Coordinates of C-alpha atoms in Angstrom, one line a residue:
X952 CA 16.1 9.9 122.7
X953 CA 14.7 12.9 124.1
X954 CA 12.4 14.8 121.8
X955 CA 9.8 17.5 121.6
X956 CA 6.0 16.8 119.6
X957 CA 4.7 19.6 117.6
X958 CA 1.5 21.0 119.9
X959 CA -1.6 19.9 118.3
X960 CA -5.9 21.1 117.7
X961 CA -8.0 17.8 118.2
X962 CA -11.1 17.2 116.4
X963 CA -13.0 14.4 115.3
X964 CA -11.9 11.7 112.8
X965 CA -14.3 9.5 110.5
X966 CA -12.4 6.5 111.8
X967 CA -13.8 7.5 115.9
X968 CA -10.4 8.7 116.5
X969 CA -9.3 12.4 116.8
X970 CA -7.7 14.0 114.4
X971 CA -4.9 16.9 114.1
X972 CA -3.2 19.7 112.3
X973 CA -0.1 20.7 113.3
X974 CA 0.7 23.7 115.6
X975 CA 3.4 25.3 117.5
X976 CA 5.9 23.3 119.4
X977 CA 5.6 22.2 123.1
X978 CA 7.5 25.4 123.9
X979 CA 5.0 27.3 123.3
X980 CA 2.5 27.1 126.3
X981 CA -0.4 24.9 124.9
X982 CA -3.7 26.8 123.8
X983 CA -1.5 30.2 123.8
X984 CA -1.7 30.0 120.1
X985 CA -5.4 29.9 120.0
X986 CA -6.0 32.0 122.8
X987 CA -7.1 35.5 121.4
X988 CA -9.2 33.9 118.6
X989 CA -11.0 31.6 121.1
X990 CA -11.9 35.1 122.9
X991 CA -14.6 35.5 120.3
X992 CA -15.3 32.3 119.0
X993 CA -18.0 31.0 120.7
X994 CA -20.8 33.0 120.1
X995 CA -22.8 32.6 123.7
X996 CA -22.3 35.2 125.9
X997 CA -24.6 34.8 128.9
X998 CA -24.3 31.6 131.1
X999 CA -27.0 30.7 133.2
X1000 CA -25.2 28.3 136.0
X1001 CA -26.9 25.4 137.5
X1002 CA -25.3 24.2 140.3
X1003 CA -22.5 25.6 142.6
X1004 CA -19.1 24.6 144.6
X1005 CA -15.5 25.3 144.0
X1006 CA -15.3 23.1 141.1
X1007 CA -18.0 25.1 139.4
X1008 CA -16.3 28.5 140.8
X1009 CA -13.1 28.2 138.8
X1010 CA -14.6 27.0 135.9
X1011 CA -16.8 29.8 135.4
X1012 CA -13.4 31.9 136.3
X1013 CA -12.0 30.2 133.5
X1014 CA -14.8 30.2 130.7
X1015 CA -14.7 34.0 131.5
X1016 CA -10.6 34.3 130.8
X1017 CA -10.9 32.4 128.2
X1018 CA -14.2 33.0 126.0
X1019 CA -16.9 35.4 125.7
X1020 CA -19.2 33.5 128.2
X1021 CA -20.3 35.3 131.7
X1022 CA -22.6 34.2 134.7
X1023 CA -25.6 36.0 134.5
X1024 CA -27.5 33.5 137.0
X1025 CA -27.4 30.7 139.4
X1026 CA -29.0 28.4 140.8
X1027 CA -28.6 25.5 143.4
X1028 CA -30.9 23.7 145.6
X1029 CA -28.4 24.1 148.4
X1030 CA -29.1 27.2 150.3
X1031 CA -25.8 27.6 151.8
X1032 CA -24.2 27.1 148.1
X1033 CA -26.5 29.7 146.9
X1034 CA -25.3 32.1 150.0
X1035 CA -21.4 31.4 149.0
X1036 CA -22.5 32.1 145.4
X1037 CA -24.5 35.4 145.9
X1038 CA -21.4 36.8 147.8
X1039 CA -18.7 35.3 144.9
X1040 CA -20.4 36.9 142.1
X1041 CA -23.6 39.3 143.6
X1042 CA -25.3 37.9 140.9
X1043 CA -29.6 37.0 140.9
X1044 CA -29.8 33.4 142.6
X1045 CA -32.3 30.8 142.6
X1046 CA -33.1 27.8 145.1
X1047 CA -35.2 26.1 142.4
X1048 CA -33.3 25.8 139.4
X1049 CA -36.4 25.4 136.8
X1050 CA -37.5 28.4 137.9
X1051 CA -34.4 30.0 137.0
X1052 CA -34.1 28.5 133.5
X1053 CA -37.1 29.6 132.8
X1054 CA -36.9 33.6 134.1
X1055 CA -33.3 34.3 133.3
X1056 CA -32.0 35.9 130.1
X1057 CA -29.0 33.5 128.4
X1058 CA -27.8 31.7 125.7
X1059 CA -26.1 28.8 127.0
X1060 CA -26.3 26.4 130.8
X1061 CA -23.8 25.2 132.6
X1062 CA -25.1 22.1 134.5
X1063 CA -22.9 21.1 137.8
X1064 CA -25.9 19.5 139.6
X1065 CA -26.8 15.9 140.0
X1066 CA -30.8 17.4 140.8
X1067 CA -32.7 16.6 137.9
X1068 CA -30.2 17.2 135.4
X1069 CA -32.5 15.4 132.6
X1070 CA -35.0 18.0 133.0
X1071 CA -32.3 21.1 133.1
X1072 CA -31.4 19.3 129.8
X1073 CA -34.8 19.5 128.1
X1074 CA -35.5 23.0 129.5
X1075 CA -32.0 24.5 128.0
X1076 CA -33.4 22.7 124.6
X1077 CA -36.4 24.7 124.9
X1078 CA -34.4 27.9 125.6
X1079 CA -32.8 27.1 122.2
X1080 CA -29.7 27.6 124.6
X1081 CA -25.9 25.8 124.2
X1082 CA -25.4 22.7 126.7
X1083 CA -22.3 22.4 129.1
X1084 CA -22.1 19.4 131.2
X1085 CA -19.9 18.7 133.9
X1086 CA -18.5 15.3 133.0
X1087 CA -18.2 14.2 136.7
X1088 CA -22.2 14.5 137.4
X1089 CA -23.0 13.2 133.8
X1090 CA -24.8 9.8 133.9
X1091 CA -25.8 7.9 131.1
X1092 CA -29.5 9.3 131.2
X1093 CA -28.0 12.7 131.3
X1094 CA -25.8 12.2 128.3
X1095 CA -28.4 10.7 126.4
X1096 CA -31.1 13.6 126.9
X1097 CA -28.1 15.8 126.2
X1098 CA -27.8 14.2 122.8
X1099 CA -30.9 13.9 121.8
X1100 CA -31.7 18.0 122.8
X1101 CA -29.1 18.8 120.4
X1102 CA -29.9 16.7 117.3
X1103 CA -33.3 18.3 118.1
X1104 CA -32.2 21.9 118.4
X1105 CA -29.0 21.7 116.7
X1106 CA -27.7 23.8 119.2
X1107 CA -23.8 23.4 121.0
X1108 CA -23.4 20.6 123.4
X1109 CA -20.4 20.2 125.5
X1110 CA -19.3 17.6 127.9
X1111 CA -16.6 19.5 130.7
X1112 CA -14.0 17.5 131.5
X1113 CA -10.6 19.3 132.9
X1114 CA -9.0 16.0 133.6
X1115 CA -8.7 15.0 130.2
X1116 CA -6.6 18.2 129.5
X1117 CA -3.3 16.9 131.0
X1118 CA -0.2 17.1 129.3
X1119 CA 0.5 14.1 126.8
X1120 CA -3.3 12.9 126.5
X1121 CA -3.8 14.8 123.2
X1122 CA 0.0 13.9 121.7
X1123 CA -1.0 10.5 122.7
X1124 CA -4.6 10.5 121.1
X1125 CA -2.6 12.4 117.9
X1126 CA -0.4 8.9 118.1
X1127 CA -3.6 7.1 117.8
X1128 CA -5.6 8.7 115.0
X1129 CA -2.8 9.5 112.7
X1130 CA -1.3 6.0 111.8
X1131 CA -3.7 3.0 111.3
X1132 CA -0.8 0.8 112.3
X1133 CA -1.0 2.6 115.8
X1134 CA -4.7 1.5 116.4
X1135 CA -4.1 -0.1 119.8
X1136 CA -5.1 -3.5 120.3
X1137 CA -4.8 -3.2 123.8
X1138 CA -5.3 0.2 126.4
X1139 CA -5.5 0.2 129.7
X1140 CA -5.7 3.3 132.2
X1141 CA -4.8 3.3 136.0
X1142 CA -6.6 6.8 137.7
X1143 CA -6.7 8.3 141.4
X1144 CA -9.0 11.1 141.3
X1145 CA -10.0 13.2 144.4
X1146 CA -13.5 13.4 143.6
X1147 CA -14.7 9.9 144.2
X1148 CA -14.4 6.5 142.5
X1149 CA -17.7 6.7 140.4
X1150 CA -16.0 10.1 138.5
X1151 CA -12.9 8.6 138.2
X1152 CA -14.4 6.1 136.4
X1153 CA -16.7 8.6 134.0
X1154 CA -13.3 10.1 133.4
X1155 CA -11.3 6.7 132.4
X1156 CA -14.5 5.7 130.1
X1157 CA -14.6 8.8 128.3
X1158 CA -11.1 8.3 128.0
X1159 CA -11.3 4.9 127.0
X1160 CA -13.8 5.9 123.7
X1161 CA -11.4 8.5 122.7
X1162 CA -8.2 5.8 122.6
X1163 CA -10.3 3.3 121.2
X1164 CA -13.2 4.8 119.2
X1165 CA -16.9 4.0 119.5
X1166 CA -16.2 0.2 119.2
X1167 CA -17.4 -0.8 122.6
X1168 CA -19.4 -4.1 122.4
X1169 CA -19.7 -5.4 126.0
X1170 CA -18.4 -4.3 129.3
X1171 CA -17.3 -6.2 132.9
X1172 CA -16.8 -4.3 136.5
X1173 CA -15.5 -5.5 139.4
X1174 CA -15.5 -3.2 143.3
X1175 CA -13.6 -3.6 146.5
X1176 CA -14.1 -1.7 150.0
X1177 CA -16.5 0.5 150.4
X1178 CA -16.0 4.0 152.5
X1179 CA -19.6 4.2 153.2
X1180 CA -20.9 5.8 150.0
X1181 CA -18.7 3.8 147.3
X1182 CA -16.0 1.3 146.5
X1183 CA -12.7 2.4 147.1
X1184 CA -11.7 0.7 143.9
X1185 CA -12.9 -0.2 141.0
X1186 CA -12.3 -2.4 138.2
X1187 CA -13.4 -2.5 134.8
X1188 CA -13.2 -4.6 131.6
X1189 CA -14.1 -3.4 128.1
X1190 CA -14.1 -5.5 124.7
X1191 CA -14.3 -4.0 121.4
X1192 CA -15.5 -5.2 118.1
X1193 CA -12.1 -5.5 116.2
X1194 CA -10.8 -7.6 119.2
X1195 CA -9.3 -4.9 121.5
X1196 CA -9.6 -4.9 124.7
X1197 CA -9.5 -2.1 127.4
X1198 CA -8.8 -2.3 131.1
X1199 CA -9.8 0.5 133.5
X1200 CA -8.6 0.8 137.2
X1201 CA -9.6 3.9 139.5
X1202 CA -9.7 4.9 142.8
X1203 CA -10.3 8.1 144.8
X1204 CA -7.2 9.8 146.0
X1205 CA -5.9 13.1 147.2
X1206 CA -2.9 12.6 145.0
X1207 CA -4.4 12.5 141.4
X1208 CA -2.5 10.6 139.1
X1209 CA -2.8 8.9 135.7
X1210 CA -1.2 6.0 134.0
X1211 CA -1.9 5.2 130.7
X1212 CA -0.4 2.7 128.6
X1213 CA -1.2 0.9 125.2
X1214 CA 0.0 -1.6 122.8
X1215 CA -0.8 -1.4 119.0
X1216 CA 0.9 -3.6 115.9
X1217 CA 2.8 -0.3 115.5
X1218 CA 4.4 -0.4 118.9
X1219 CA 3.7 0.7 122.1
X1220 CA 3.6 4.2 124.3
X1221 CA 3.5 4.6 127.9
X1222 CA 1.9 8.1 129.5
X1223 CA 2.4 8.9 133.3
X1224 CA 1.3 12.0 135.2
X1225 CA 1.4 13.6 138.4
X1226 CA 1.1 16.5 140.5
X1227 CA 1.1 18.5 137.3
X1228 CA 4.0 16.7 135.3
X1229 CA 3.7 14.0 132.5
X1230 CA 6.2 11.8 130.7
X1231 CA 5.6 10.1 127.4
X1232 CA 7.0 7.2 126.5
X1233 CA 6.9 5.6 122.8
X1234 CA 8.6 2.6 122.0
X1235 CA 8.0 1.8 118.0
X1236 CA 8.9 -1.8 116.9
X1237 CA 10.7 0.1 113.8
X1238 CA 12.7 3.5 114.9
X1239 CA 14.1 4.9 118.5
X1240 CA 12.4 5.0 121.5
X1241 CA 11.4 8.9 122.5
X1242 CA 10.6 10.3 125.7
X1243 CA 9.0 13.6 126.3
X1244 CA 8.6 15.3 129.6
X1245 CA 5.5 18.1 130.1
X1246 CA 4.1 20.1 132.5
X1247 CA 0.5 21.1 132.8
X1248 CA -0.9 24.5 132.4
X1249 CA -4.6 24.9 134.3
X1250 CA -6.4 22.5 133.7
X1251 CA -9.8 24.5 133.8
X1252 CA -8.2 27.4 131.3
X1253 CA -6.8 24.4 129.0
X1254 CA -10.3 22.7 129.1
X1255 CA -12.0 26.6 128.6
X1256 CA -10.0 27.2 125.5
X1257 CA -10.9 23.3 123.7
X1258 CA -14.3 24.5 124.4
X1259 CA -13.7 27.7 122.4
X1260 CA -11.9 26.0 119.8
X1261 CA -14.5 23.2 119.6
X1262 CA -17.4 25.3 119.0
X1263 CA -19.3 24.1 115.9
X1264 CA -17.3 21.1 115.5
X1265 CA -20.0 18.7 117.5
X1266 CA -16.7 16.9 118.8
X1267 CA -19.2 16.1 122.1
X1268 CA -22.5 15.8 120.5
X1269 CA -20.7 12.6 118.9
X1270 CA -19.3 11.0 122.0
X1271 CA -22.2 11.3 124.5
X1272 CA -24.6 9.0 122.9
X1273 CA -21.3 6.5 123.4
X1274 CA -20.2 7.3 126.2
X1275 CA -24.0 6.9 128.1
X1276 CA -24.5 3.3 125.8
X1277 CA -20.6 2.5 127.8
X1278 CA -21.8 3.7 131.2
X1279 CA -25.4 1.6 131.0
X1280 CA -23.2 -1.2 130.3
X1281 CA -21.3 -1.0 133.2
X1282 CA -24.3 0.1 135.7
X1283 CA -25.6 -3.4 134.2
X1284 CA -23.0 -5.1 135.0
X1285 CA -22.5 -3.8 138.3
X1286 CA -26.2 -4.3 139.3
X1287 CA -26.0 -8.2 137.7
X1288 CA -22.9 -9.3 138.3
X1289 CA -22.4 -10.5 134.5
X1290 CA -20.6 -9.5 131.5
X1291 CA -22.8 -6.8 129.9
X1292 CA -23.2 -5.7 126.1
X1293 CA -22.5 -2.2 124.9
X1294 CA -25.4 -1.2 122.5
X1295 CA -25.1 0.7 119.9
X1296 CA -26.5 4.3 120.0
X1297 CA -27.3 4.0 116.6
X1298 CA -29.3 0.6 117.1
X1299 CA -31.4 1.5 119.9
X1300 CA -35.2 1.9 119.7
X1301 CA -36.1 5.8 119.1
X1302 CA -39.1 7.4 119.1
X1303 CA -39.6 10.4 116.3
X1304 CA -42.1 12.9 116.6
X1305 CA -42.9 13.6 112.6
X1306 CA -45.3 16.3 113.2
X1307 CA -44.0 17.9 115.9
X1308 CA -40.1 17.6 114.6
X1309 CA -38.9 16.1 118.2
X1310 CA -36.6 13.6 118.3
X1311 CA -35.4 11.7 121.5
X1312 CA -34.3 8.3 122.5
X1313 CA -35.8 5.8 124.6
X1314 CA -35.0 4.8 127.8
X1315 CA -33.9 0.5 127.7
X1316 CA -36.3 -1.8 128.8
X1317 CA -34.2 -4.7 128.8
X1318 CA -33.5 -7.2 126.3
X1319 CA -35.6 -9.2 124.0
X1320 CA -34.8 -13.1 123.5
X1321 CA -36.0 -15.4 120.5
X1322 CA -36.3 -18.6 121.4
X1323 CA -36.8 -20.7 118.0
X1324 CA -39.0 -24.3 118.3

């Protein structure tokens, strides 16, 4: 049966799953609905931009169709990137990127660099400025500095990540958070990105947490080939506390593509996408099956306009303290071989400041073992 889902605003459920209200129908280009309100909703104007390629290029393009938020500055280590960037946007440039946080006028960064990204984090704070991250240079370290800056400052953190705009990923997290009975027991996620394995992955994980909540308990990765700077494919395991399990496959690819299938008590449902089209597939055990055919707007303009419409929500200051805990687990794994656990943000050792109000998170230090008599 052929059928169209009601277009839908995501936010954050109690349960770890999104949440929705209902919008306009799929005929309705997704985000037009929202579009002139997102326009002035953020309430950061000036972006200072650390880092610079064409990834970074149309973002900024698209932040500036779709919210208040302009380049004011950039910076890059990179002196050819800071050429291509001076003649893009004639805008003040700097080759050392502290520098630049510090000087520059602006209420909120835009980090796209993997050059001391924890630093640019705690400098932002400082500034009392809003946090965007580029999912796709995020590591654990950086996503745990990022929340910890903004339970500190209390100011807007959010994690970039276009990929996770394609048509049929927010109908099918919908699925997921709005019927306990669809709580999947099982999700697993083939992806081909074309930036790399290691991103691909960041991208499926994040994924992962949003299917399956902040449940993560331990985590297994297996690699094959290698083109000289990282596997060609990659394999990982993830086990969750109420018995689900969650596989991840990725590998880098000109042809992006995503598969993403899972299996709950309720039923199951079945997304593919590629080259800009998406079909969903849900097959209840009670009722017809449906399928639903999409096609994607921009992906940088869709992600522009959640970031608009997520503003004060802390959607991403609640996932990044998961997400890093999920990534440690698998750089553990990866560097031992060995299942590894998942700890709990919420369980690992802190450090509190009283008197000077600062509040960050330690870095791990391994594990501690009892041995009793």
């Amino acid at each position: 049966m052929q059928t169209q889902f009601p277009y839908v605003n995501l936010s954050y459920g109690s349960r770890g799953f999104p949440t929705h209200t209902q919008g306009e129908s799929l005929s309705t280009p997704p985000g037009a609905h929202t579009y002139a309100a997102c326009m002035n909703q953020t309430g950061i104007k000036q972006l200072a931009v650390c880092g610079w390629d064409e990834y970074t290029a149309a973002l900024v393009d698209a932040l500036a169709e779709r919210t208040d938020l302009r380049p004011v500055a950039i910076g890059d280590d990179r002196p050819a990137s800071l050429v291509r960037a001076r003649a893009a946007t004639g805008l003040p440039c700097y080759q050392h990127l502290r520098e630049m946080l510090r000087a520059a006028d602006y209420d909120a960064v835009l980090i796209g660099t993997t050059v001391d990204r924890e630093s640019l984090v705690e400098l932002t704070a400082m500034k009392g400025a809003a946090l965007l991250i580029r999912g796709d240079v995020a590591n654990a370290d950086t996503l745990s500095a990022a929340a910890a800056a903004t339970i500190k400052t209390g100011n807007e953190l959010h994690l970039v990540r276009p990929e996770l705009q394609r048509s049929g990923i927010d109908l099918l997290m919908n699925l997921v958070g709005g019927n306990p009975a669809w709580t999947p027991t099982l999700v697993a996620i083939e992806l081909t990105a074309a930036n790399g394995t290691r991103a691909a992955l960041q991208s499926a994980a994040a994924l992962a947490l949003r299917l399956q909540g902040a449940t993560a308990t331990q985590a297994f990765i297996s690699e094959a080939g290698y083109n000289g700077h990282e596997a060609l494919l990659a394999s990982v395991q993830i086990r969750h506390g109420d018995r689900a399990l969650t596989t991840l496959l990725v590998r880098p690819g000109s042809d992006e593509a995503c598969r993403v299938t899972i299996e709950t008590p309720a039923g199951m449902a079945e997304l593919v996408a590629r080259d800009g089209n998406a079909a969903l597939d849900i097959f209840p055990l009670e009722g017809d099956h449906t399928h639903t055919e999409f096609t994607d707007e921009d992906l940088m303009l869709a992600e522009s306009t959640r970031i608009a419409n997520a503003t004060g929500t802390r959607i991403d200051e609640v996932f990044a303290p998961h997400e890093a805990a999920l990534l440690r687990a698998i750089e553990s794994s990866l560097a031992t071989g060995f299942v590894a656990p998942v700890q709990d943000p919420g369980t690992r050792g802190s450090l509190r400041i009283l008197e000077g109000g600062d509040h960050t998170t330690s870095r791990r230090r391994g594990h501690l073992h009892l041995i009793d008599g």
